[in-house]
């Protein structure tokens, strides 16, 4: 059963010199109690897709088509007031930099209380109990002390835990984790990912994990969608994906991993296209070693099912 369904999402940027499509017909489903990873190089549209869910797009961007279904409602049709209710209560965001979510002027406790009181309408004493309980759940040592601390008094890992506590305090059904560990060192990164994994298993929370780190995804995700230049080019259960990678771009991403199954480390030639670059046919063709002349540079490949719940958009299939 899916908790959130994105259907044929299209997003364009309206800039002074023209309109540019950033997200092109993206569909994905996030199942209950599972982690769906959205991967790709910087600028491929992962974060724009995630921000569309919460209606947090930059002012120059507009959703031009599609549906985002959550609890049988299309989030794209909700008023600002209604989407604000969903944001932070039913769907929580863990950003790359926790300081963008935490207010430096208020203690962690104050920020937790504000969220709990707003979304759960609890009395102050009960709200404080709930806040401490949430800090305990994310294994913050001395939660009472953390409750009274300001964000700058906490380490990066503790700040991320406090944000995860906010999601738990509101019983969020979906956590959007946008490169949640990029700013942290490796040991803390593992602790935060393990914590998210425990939360998923214990509370049945679903996670949309935005990442460029395939090694991390291989360990923590259940399903993966690979994005390239605003499109999903491959989708599969994670195990299947790493065993039988299909799309040349996905293969190139895996070959670029230090411990890849092909043994030889290889970078992907060229650069991903910019937003303003228009590429005909398969957008990966200028960088693809398998490009079919007269086909790949003229015809857009469709996302086709090539195995059980395994989809790929490549003319070679
Ligand atoms: Fe490469 Fe052609 Fe497949 Fe695109 S459609 S990934 S260019 S082989």
Tab-separated table of N, CA, C and O and ligand atoms in Angstrom, residues 247-249 282 284-285 288 290-292 296 301 313-316, ligand 1:
chain	number	residue	atom	x	y	z
A	247	UNK	N	19.819	0.665	-16.949
A	247	UNK	CA	20.039	1.896	-17.717
A	247	UNK	C	21.534	2.260	-17.731
A	247	UNK	O	22.192	2.203	-16.688
A	248	UNK	N	22.069	2.650	-18.903
A	248	UNK	CA	23.495	3.003	-18.968
A	248	UNK	C	23.896	4.091	-17.960
A	248	UNK	O	25.025	4.086	-17.459
A	249	UNK	N	22.977	5.013	-17.643
A	249	UNK	CA	23.329	6.046	-16.658
A	249	UNK	C	23.471	5.431	-15.263
A	249	UNK	O	24.416	5.754	-14.531
A	282	UNK	N	17.036	11.030	-26.170
A	282	UNK	CA	17.409	10.653	-24.804
A	282	UNK	C	18.368	11.710	-24.264
A	282	UNK	O	19.395	11.998	-24.886
A	284	UNK	N	20.416	11.621	-22.016
A	284	UNK	CA	21.727	11.109	-21.613
A	284	UNK	C	22.617	10.834	-22.835
A	284	UNK	O	23.796	10.532	-22.684
A	285	UNK	N	22.073	10.976	-24.062
A	285	UNK	CA	22.832	10.491	-25.225
A	285	UNK	C	24.217	11.137	-25.424
A	285	UNK	O	25.149	10.444	-25.816
A	288	UNK	N	26.471	8.976	-23.299
A	288	UNK	CA	26.247	7.536	-23.252
A	288	UNK	C	27.174	6.772	-24.202
A	288	UNK	O	27.238	7.085	-25.394
A	290	UNK	N	26.682	3.820	-25.205
A	290	UNK	CA	25.907	2.858	-26.011
A	290	UNK	C	24.948	3.552	-26.985
A	290	UNK	O	24.084	2.908	-27.562
A	291	UNK	N	25.108	4.869	-27.124
A	291	UNK	CA	24.175	5.679	-27.923
A	291	UNK	C	23.993	5.110	-29.344
A	291	UNK	O	24.964	4.833	-30.049
A	292	UNK	N	22.726	4.900	-29.743
A	292	UNK	CA	22.437	4.368	-31.085
A	292	UNK	C	22.259	5.555	-32.037
A	292	UNK	O	21.351	6.365	-31.852
A	296	UNK	N	18.872	7.401	-30.620
A	296	UNK	CA	18.927	7.987	-29.273
A	296	UNK	C	18.918	9.518	-29.300
A	296	UNK	O	18.448	10.149	-28.351
A	301	UNK	N	13.216	7.903	-25.173
A	301	UNK	CA	12.849	6.546	-24.744
A	301	UNK	C	11.786	6.578	-23.658
A	301	UNK	O	11.814	7.431	-22.772
A	313	UNK	N	14.194	3.452	-18.948
A	313	UNK	CA	13.894	4.246	-20.152
A	313	UNK	C	15.126	4.259	-21.049
A	313	UNK	O	15.975	5.155	-20.943
A	314	UNK	N	15.251	3.245	-21.886
A	314	UNK	CA	16.419	3.153	-22.765
A	314	UNK	C	16.026	2.419	-24.046
A	314	UNK	O	15.339	1.395	-23.986
A	315	UNK	N	16.488	2.927	-25.196
A	315	UNK	CA	16.157	2.276	-26.467
A	315	UNK	C	16.777	0.896	-26.620
A	315	UNK	O	16.420	0.158	-27.534
A	316	UNK	N	17.724	0.554	-25.782
A	316	UNK	CA	18.350	-0.770	-25.894
A	316	UNK	C	17.429	-1.887	-25.395
A	316	UNK	O	17.667	-3.055	-25.671
B	1	LIG	FE1	22.133	5.466	-24.058
B	1	LIG	FE2	20.382	5.449	-26.061
B	1	LIG	FE3	19.803	4.189	-23.827
B	1	LIG	FE4	19.858	6.840	-23.887
B	1	LIG	S1	18.434	5.517	-24.976
B	1	LIG	S2	20.710	5.566	-22.308
B	1	LIG	S3	21.529	7.210	-25.295
B	1	LIG	S4	21.467	3.702	-25.254
